[in-house]
């Protein structure tokens, strides 16, 4: 019986969330299904581009974090606020 793989399965494969058995089956499915392979290649490119994104907090945010942290004494643990 041949298993049909979805785009979700391909994403799981892309992020190494599949078993070795699933990996082999997905690789075979990619080789046989052009749409699935195109989705995989597009997703791989998007993943690569997303990994290049860096975010830097503004100076204002950094100042606010420091201001907030200064209100706690280093001699006692801070209360967790939820």
GROMACS .gro file of N, CA, C and O in nm:
model
  328
    1UNK      N    1   0.084  -0.119   0.000
    1UNK     CA    2   0.000   0.000   0.000
    1UNK      C    3   0.089   0.125   0.000
    1UNK      O    4   0.180   0.139   0.080
    2UNK      N    5   0.059   0.217  -0.088
    2UNK     CA    6   0.135   0.340  -0.099
    2UNK      C    7   0.069   0.448  -0.014
    2UNK      O    8  -0.050   0.472  -0.026
    3UNK      N    9   0.148   0.512   0.070
    3UNK     CA   10   0.096   0.620   0.154
    3UNK      C   11   0.099   0.750   0.075
    3UNK      O   12   0.195   0.779   0.006
    4UNK      N   13  -0.005   0.828   0.089
    4UNK     CA   14  -0.011   0.959   0.027
    4UNK      C   15   0.040   1.061   0.129
    4UNK      O   16  -0.008   1.064   0.243
    5UNK      N   17   0.136   1.140   0.088
    5UNK     CA   18   0.193   1.239   0.178
    5UNK      C   19   0.135   1.377   0.146
    5UNK      O   20   0.107   1.410   0.031
    6UNK      N   21   0.118   1.456   0.251
    6UNK     CA   22   0.062   1.589   0.238
    6UNK      C   23   0.175   1.693   0.249
    6UNK      O   24   0.289   1.659   0.283
    7UNK      N   25   0.140   1.817   0.225
    7UNK     CA   26   0.237   1.925   0.243
    7UNK      C   27   0.282   1.934   0.389
    7UNK      O   28   0.396   1.967   0.418
    8UNK      N   29   0.190   1.903   0.481
    8UNK     CA   30   0.226   1.901   0.623
    8UNK      C   31   0.336   1.799   0.650
    8UNK      O   32   0.428   1.825   0.729
    9UNK      N   33   0.328   1.684   0.587
    9UNK     CA   34   0.431   1.581   0.603
    9UNK      C   35   0.565   1.632   0.549
    9UNK      O   36   0.670   1.607   0.609
   10UNK      N   37   0.561   1.705   0.439
   10UNK     CA   38   0.684   1.760   0.381
   10UNK      C   39   0.746   1.862   0.476
   10UNK      O   40   0.868   1.864   0.495
   11UNK      N   41   0.664   1.945   0.538
   11UNK     CA   42   0.714   2.043   0.634
   11UNK      C   43   0.775   1.970   0.754
   11UNK      O   44   0.882   2.008   0.803
   12UNK      N   45   0.710   1.866   0.802
   12UNK     CA   46   0.766   1.787   0.912
   12UNK      C   47   0.901   1.730   0.872
   12UNK      O   48   0.996   1.729   0.951
   13UNK      N   49   0.912   1.682   0.749
   13UNK     CA   50   1.038   1.628   0.698
   13UNK      C   51   1.145   1.738   0.691
   13UNK      O   52   1.259   1.718   0.732
   14UNK      N   53   1.106   1.854   0.645
   14UNK     CA   54   1.196   1.968   0.632
   14UNK      C   55   1.256   2.007   0.768
   14UNK      O   56   1.373   2.042   0.776
   15UNK      N   57   1.176   1.996   0.873
   15UNK     CA   58   1.222   2.032   1.007
   15UNK      C   59   1.266   1.910   1.089
   15UNK      O   60   1.275   1.918   1.211
   16UNK      N   61   1.294   1.800   1.021
   16UNK     CA   62   1.346   1.678   1.085
   16UNK      C   63   1.255   1.629   1.198
   16UNK      O   64   1.302   1.590   1.304
   17UNK      N   65   1.126   1.629   1.172
   17UNK     CA   66   1.029   1.582   1.270
   17UNK      C   67   0.966   1.450   1.227
   17UNK      O   68   0.859   1.413   1.275
   18UNK      N   69   1.032   1.380   1.138
   18UNK     CA   70   0.983   1.252   1.089
   18UNK      C   71   1.078   1.140   1.129
   18UNK      O   72   1.195   1.163   1.156
   19UNK      N   73   1.025   1.019   1.129
   19UNK     CA   74   1.107   0.902   1.162
   19UNK      C   75   1.192   0.864   1.041
   19UNK      O   76   1.168   0.911   0.929
   20UNK      N   77   1.289   0.777   1.064
   20UNK     CA   78   1.373   0.732   0.952
   20UNK      C   79   1.289   0.661   0.847
   20UNK      O   80   1.313   0.677   0.727
   21UNK      N   81   1.191   0.583   0.890
   21UNK     CA   82   1.103   0.513   0.796
   21UNK      C   83   1.023   0.614   0.713
   21UNK      O   84   1.012   0.601   0.591
   22UNK      N   85   0.968   0.715   0.781
   22UNK     CA   86   0.894   0.820   0.708
   22UNK      C   87   0.986   0.895   0.613
   22UNK      O   88   0.944   0.928   0.501
   23UNK      N   89   1.109   0.921   0.654
   23UNK     CA   90   1.204   0.991   0.567
   23UNK      C   91   1.220   0.919   0.434
   23UNK      O   92   1.214   0.981   0.328
   24UNK      N   93   1.241   0.789   0.442
   24UNK     CA   94   1.260   0.711   0.319
   24UNK      C   95   1.135   0.717   0.231
   24UNK      O   96   1.145   0.732   0.108
   25UNK      N   97   1.018   0.708   0.294
   25UNK     CA   98   0.893   0.713   0.217
   25UNK      C   99   0.870   0.851   0.156
   25UNK      O  100   0.823   0.862   0.042
   26UNK      N  101   0.902   0.954   0.231
   26UNK     CA  102   0.882   1.090   0.181
   26UNK      C  103   0.979   1.120   0.067
   26UNK      O  104   0.940   1.180  -0.034
   27UNK      N  105   1.104   1.076   0.079
   27UNK     CA  106   1.200   1.095  -0.030
   27UNK      C  107   1.149   1.026  -0.157
   27UNK      O  108   1.157   1.084  -0.267
   28UNK      N  109   1.095   0.908  -0.143
   28UNK     CA  110   1.039   0.837  -0.258
   28UNK      C  111   0.920   0.914  -0.316
   28UNK      O  112   0.908   0.930  -0.438
   29UNK      N  113   0.833   0.964  -0.228
   29UNK     CA  114   0.716   1.040  -0.274
   29UNK      C  115   0.760   1.168  -0.345
   29UNK      O  116   0.700   1.207  -0.446
   30UNK      N  117   0.865   1.232  -0.294
   30UNK     CA  118   0.915   1.354  -0.359
   30UNK      C  119   0.966   1.324  -0.500
   30UNK      O  120   0.948   1.404  -0.592
   31UNK      N  121   1.030   1.210  -0.515
   31UNK     CA  122   1.084   1.172  -0.645
   31UNK      C  123   0.973   1.141  -0.746
   31UNK      O  124   0.992   1.160  -0.866
   32UNK      N  125   0.858   1.099  -0.695
   32UNK     CA  126   0.749   1.058  -0.784
   32UNK      C  127   0.644   1.166  -0.808
   32UNK      O  128   0.567   1.157  -0.905
   33UNK      N  129   0.638   1.267  -0.723
   33UNK     CA  130   0.533   1.369  -0.732
   33UNK      C  131   0.596   1.507  -0.753
   33UNK      O  132   0.655   1.564  -0.660
   34UNK      N  133   0.580   1.560  -0.874
   34UNK     CA  134   0.639   1.691  -0.906
   34UNK      C  135   0.585   1.803  -0.818
   34UNK      O  136   0.660   1.892  -0.777
   35UNK      N  137   0.454   1.801  -0.788
   35UNK     CA  138   0.396   1.905  -0.704
   35UNK      C  139   0.454   1.903  -0.564
   35UNK      O  140   0.485   2.008  -0.506
   36UNK      N  141   0.469   1.783  -0.510
   36UNK     CA  142   0.526   1.768  -0.376
   36UNK      C  143   0.672   1.814  -0.376
   36UNK      O  144   0.716   1.884  -0.284
   37UNK      N  145   0.747   1.779  -0.481
   37UNK     CA  146   0.887   1.819  -0.491
   37UNK      C  147   0.899   1.971  -0.504
   37UNK      O  148   0.984   2.033  -0.439
   38UNK      N  149   0.814   2.032  -0.584
   38UNK     CA  150   0.816   2.178  -0.598
   38UNK      C  151   0.783   2.247  -0.466
   38UNK      O  152   0.847   2.346  -0.429
   39UNK      N  153   0.687   2.191  -0.393
   39UNK     CA  154   0.654   2.246  -0.261
   39UNK      C  155   0.774   2.233  -0.168
   39UNK      O  156   0.807   2.327  -0.095
   40UNK      N  157   0.839   2.118  -0.170
   40UNK     CA  158   0.957   2.097  -0.085
   40UNK      C  159   1.068   2.197  -0.119
   40UNK      O  160   1.126   2.258  -0.029
   41UNK      N  161   1.097   2.215  -0.247
   41UNK     CA  162   1.203   2.307  -0.289
   41UNK      C  163   1.169   2.452  -0.251
   41UNK      O  164   1.255   2.527  -0.204
   42UNK      N  165   1.043   2.490  -0.272
   42UNK     CA  166   1.000   2.625  -0.233
   42UNK      C  167   1.012   2.643  -0.082
   42UNK      O  168   1.058   2.747  -0.034
   43UNK      N  169   0.971   2.543  -0.007
   43UNK     CA  170   0.977   2.550   0.139
   43UNK      C  171   1.120   2.556   0.188
   43UNK      O  172   1.152   2.627   0.284
   44UNK      N  173   1.207   2.482   0.122
   44UNK     CA  174   1.349   2.483   0.157
   44UNK      C  175   1.408   2.622   0.137
   44UNK      O  176   1.483   2.672   0.221
   45UNK      N  177   1.370   2.687   0.027
   45UNK     CA  178   1.417   2.823  -0.001
   45UNK      C  179   1.363   2.922   0.102
   45UNK      O  180   1.437   3.007   0.153
   46UNK      N  181   1.236   2.909   0.135
   46UNK     CA  182   1.175   2.998   0.236
   46UNK      C  183   1.243   2.978   0.371
   46UNK      O  184   1.275   3.074   0.441
   47UNK      N  185   1.268   2.852   0.408
   47UNK     CA  186   1.335   2.823   0.534
   47UNK      C  187   1.474   2.887   0.536
   47UNK      O  188   1.514   2.949   0.636
   48UNK      N  189   1.545   2.878   0.427
   48UNK     CA  190   1.679   2.936   0.419
   48UNK      C  191   1.673   3.088   0.435
   48UNK      O  192   1.754   3.147   0.507
   49UNK      N  193   1.578   3.151   0.370
   49UNK     CA  194   1.564   3.296   0.380
   49UNK      C  195   1.520   3.338   0.520
   49UNK      O  196   1.568   3.439   0.573
   50UNK      N  197   1.433   3.261   0.582
   50UNK     CA  198   1.388   3.293   0.718
   50UNK      C  199   1.503   3.281   0.818
   50UNK      O  200   1.509   3.359   0.914
   51UNK      N  201   1.592   3.188   0.796
   51UNK     CA  202   1.706   3.170   0.886
   51UNK      C  203   1.803   3.289   0.879
   51UNK      O  204   1.884   3.309   0.969
   52UNK      N  205   1.793   3.368   0.773
   52UNK     CA  206   1.881   3.485   0.758
   52UNK      C  207   1.824   3.609   0.826
   52UNK      O  208   1.893   3.709   0.840
   53UNK      N  209   1.699   3.603   0.868
   53UNK     CA  210   1.634   3.718   0.931
   53UNK      C  211   1.689   3.736   1.071
   53UNK      O  212   1.695   3.642   1.149
   54UNK      N  213   1.731   3.857   1.100
   54UNK     CA  214   1.773   3.888   1.236
   54UNK      C  215   1.692   4.007   1.285
   54UNK      O  216   1.665   4.101   1.209
   55UNK      N  217   1.655   4.001   1.407
   55UNK     CA  218   1.579   4.110   1.468
   55UNK      C  219   1.663   4.169   1.580
   55UNK      O  220   1.721   4.097   1.660
   56UNK      N  221   1.669   4.298   1.585
   56UNK     CA  222   1.743   4.369   1.689
   56UNK      C  223   1.646   4.460   1.762
   56UNK      O  224   1.580   4.543   1.698
   57UNK      N  225   1.637   4.446   1.893
   57UNK     CA  226   1.545   4.533   1.966
   57UNK      C  227   1.593   4.678   1.962
   57UNK      O  228   1.713   4.705   1.954
   58UNK      N  229   1.499   4.767   1.969
   58UNK     CA  230   1.534   4.910   1.970
   58UNK      C  231   1.601   4.946   2.102
   58UNK      O  232   1.588   4.876   2.202
   59UNK      N  233   1.672   5.057   2.101
   59UNK     CA  234   1.737   5.106   2.223
   59UNK      C  235   1.633   5.131   2.333
   59UNK      O  236   1.659   5.107   2.451
   60UNK      N  237   1.516   5.178   2.294
   60UNK     CA  238   1.409   5.203   2.391
   60UNK      C  239   1.366   5.073   2.460
   60UNK      O  240   1.348   5.072   2.582
   61UNK      N  241   1.351   4.967   2.386
   61UNK     CA  242   1.311   4.839   2.445
   61UNK      C  243   1.420   4.788   2.540
   61UNK      O  244   1.389   4.743   2.651
   62UNK      N  245   1.544   4.797   2.499
   62UNK     CA  246   1.654   4.755   2.586
   62UNK      C  247   1.655   4.835   2.715
   62UNK      O  248   1.669   4.780   2.825
   63UNK      N  249   1.636   4.966   2.704
   63UNK     CA  250   1.631   5.052   2.823
   63UNK      C  251   1.517   5.012   2.916
   63UNK      O  252   1.533   5.009   3.038
   64UNK      N  253   1.402   4.982   2.859
   64UNK     CA  254   1.287   4.942   2.940
   64UNK      C  255   1.312   4.809   3.012
   64UNK      O  256   1.273   4.793   3.128
   65UNK      N  257   1.377   4.716   2.947
   65UNK     CA  258   1.409   4.588   3.010
   65UNK      C  259   1.504   4.610   3.126
   65UNK      O  260   1.486   4.556   3.237
   66UNK      N  261   1.607   4.691   3.105
   66UNK     CA  262   1.701   4.721   3.213
   66UNK      C  263   1.631   4.795   3.328
   66UNK      O  264   1.653   4.765   3.445
   67UNK      N  265   1.546   4.891   3.294
   67UNK     CA  266   1.473   4.966   3.397
   67UNK      C  267   1.387   4.871   3.480
   67UNK      O  268   1.387   4.876   3.603
   68UNK      N  269   1.318   4.781   3.413
   68UNK     CA  270   1.233   4.685   3.483
   68UNK      C  271   1.317   4.594   3.573
   68UNK      O  272   1.281   4.568   3.687
   69UNK      N  273   1.429   4.546   3.522
   69UNK     CA  274   1.510   4.451   3.600
   69UNK      C  275   1.576   4.517   3.720
   69UNK      O  276   1.603   4.450   3.819
   70UNK      N  277   1.601   4.648   3.715
   70UNK     CA  278   1.665   4.718   3.827
   70UNK      C  279   1.575   4.727   3.951
   70UNK      O  280   1.623   4.750   4.061
   71UNK      N  281   1.446   4.708   3.933
   71UNK     CA  282   1.356   4.721   4.046
   71UNK      C  283   1.358   4.599   4.138
   71UNK      O  284   1.299   4.602   4.245
   72UNK      N  285   1.429   4.496   4.101
   72UNK     CA  286   1.437   4.376   4.181
   72UNK      C  287   1.573   4.367   4.249
   72UNK      O  288   1.677   4.388   4.187
   73UNK      N  289   1.571   4.334   4.375
   73UNK     CA  290   1.695   4.318   4.451
   73UNK      C  291   1.762   4.187   4.410
   73UNK      O  292   1.696   4.087   4.385
   74UNK      N  293   1.893   4.189   4.407
   74UNK     CA  294   1.965   4.065   4.373
   74UNK      C  295   1.967   3.969   4.491
   74UNK      O  296   2.009   3.855   4.477
   75UNK      N  297   1.920   4.014   4.610
   75UNK     CA  298   1.922   3.929   4.729
   75UNK      C  299   1.796   3.845   4.744
   75UNK      O  300   1.793   3.754   4.823
   76UNK      N  301   1.692   3.877   4.671
   76UNK     CA  302   1.569   3.798   4.679
   76UNK      C  303   1.519   3.770   4.538
   76UNK      O  304   1.536   3.851   4.447
   77UNK      N  305   1.455   3.654   4.520
   77UNK     CA  306   1.405   3.623   4.386
   77UNK      C  307   1.288   3.712   4.350
   77UNK      O  308   1.210   3.754   4.435
   78UNK      N  309   1.277   3.740   4.225
   78UNK     CA  310   1.166   3.822   4.175
   78UNK      C  311   1.039   3.740   4.171
   78UNK      O  312   1.041   3.620   4.142
   79UNK      N  313   0.927   3.802   4.203
   79UNK     CA  314   0.798   3.736   4.195
   79UNK      C  315   0.760   3.723   4.047
   79UNK      O  316   0.780   3.815   3.969
   80UNK      N  317   0.708   3.609   4.013
   80UNK     CA  318   0.664   3.588   3.876
   80UNK      C  319   0.524   3.643   3.861
   80UNK      O  320   0.433   3.608   3.935
   81UNK      N  321   0.506   3.732   3.766
   81UNK     CA  322   0.376   3.793   3.742
   81UNK      C  323   0.315   3.733   3.617
   81UNK      O  324   0.375   3.733   3.511
   82UNK      N  325   0.195   3.681   3.631
   82UNK     CA  326   0.126   3.622   3.516
   82UNK      C  327   0.002   3.698   3.485
   82UNK      O  328  -0.070   3.744   3.563
   0.00000   0.00000   0.00000
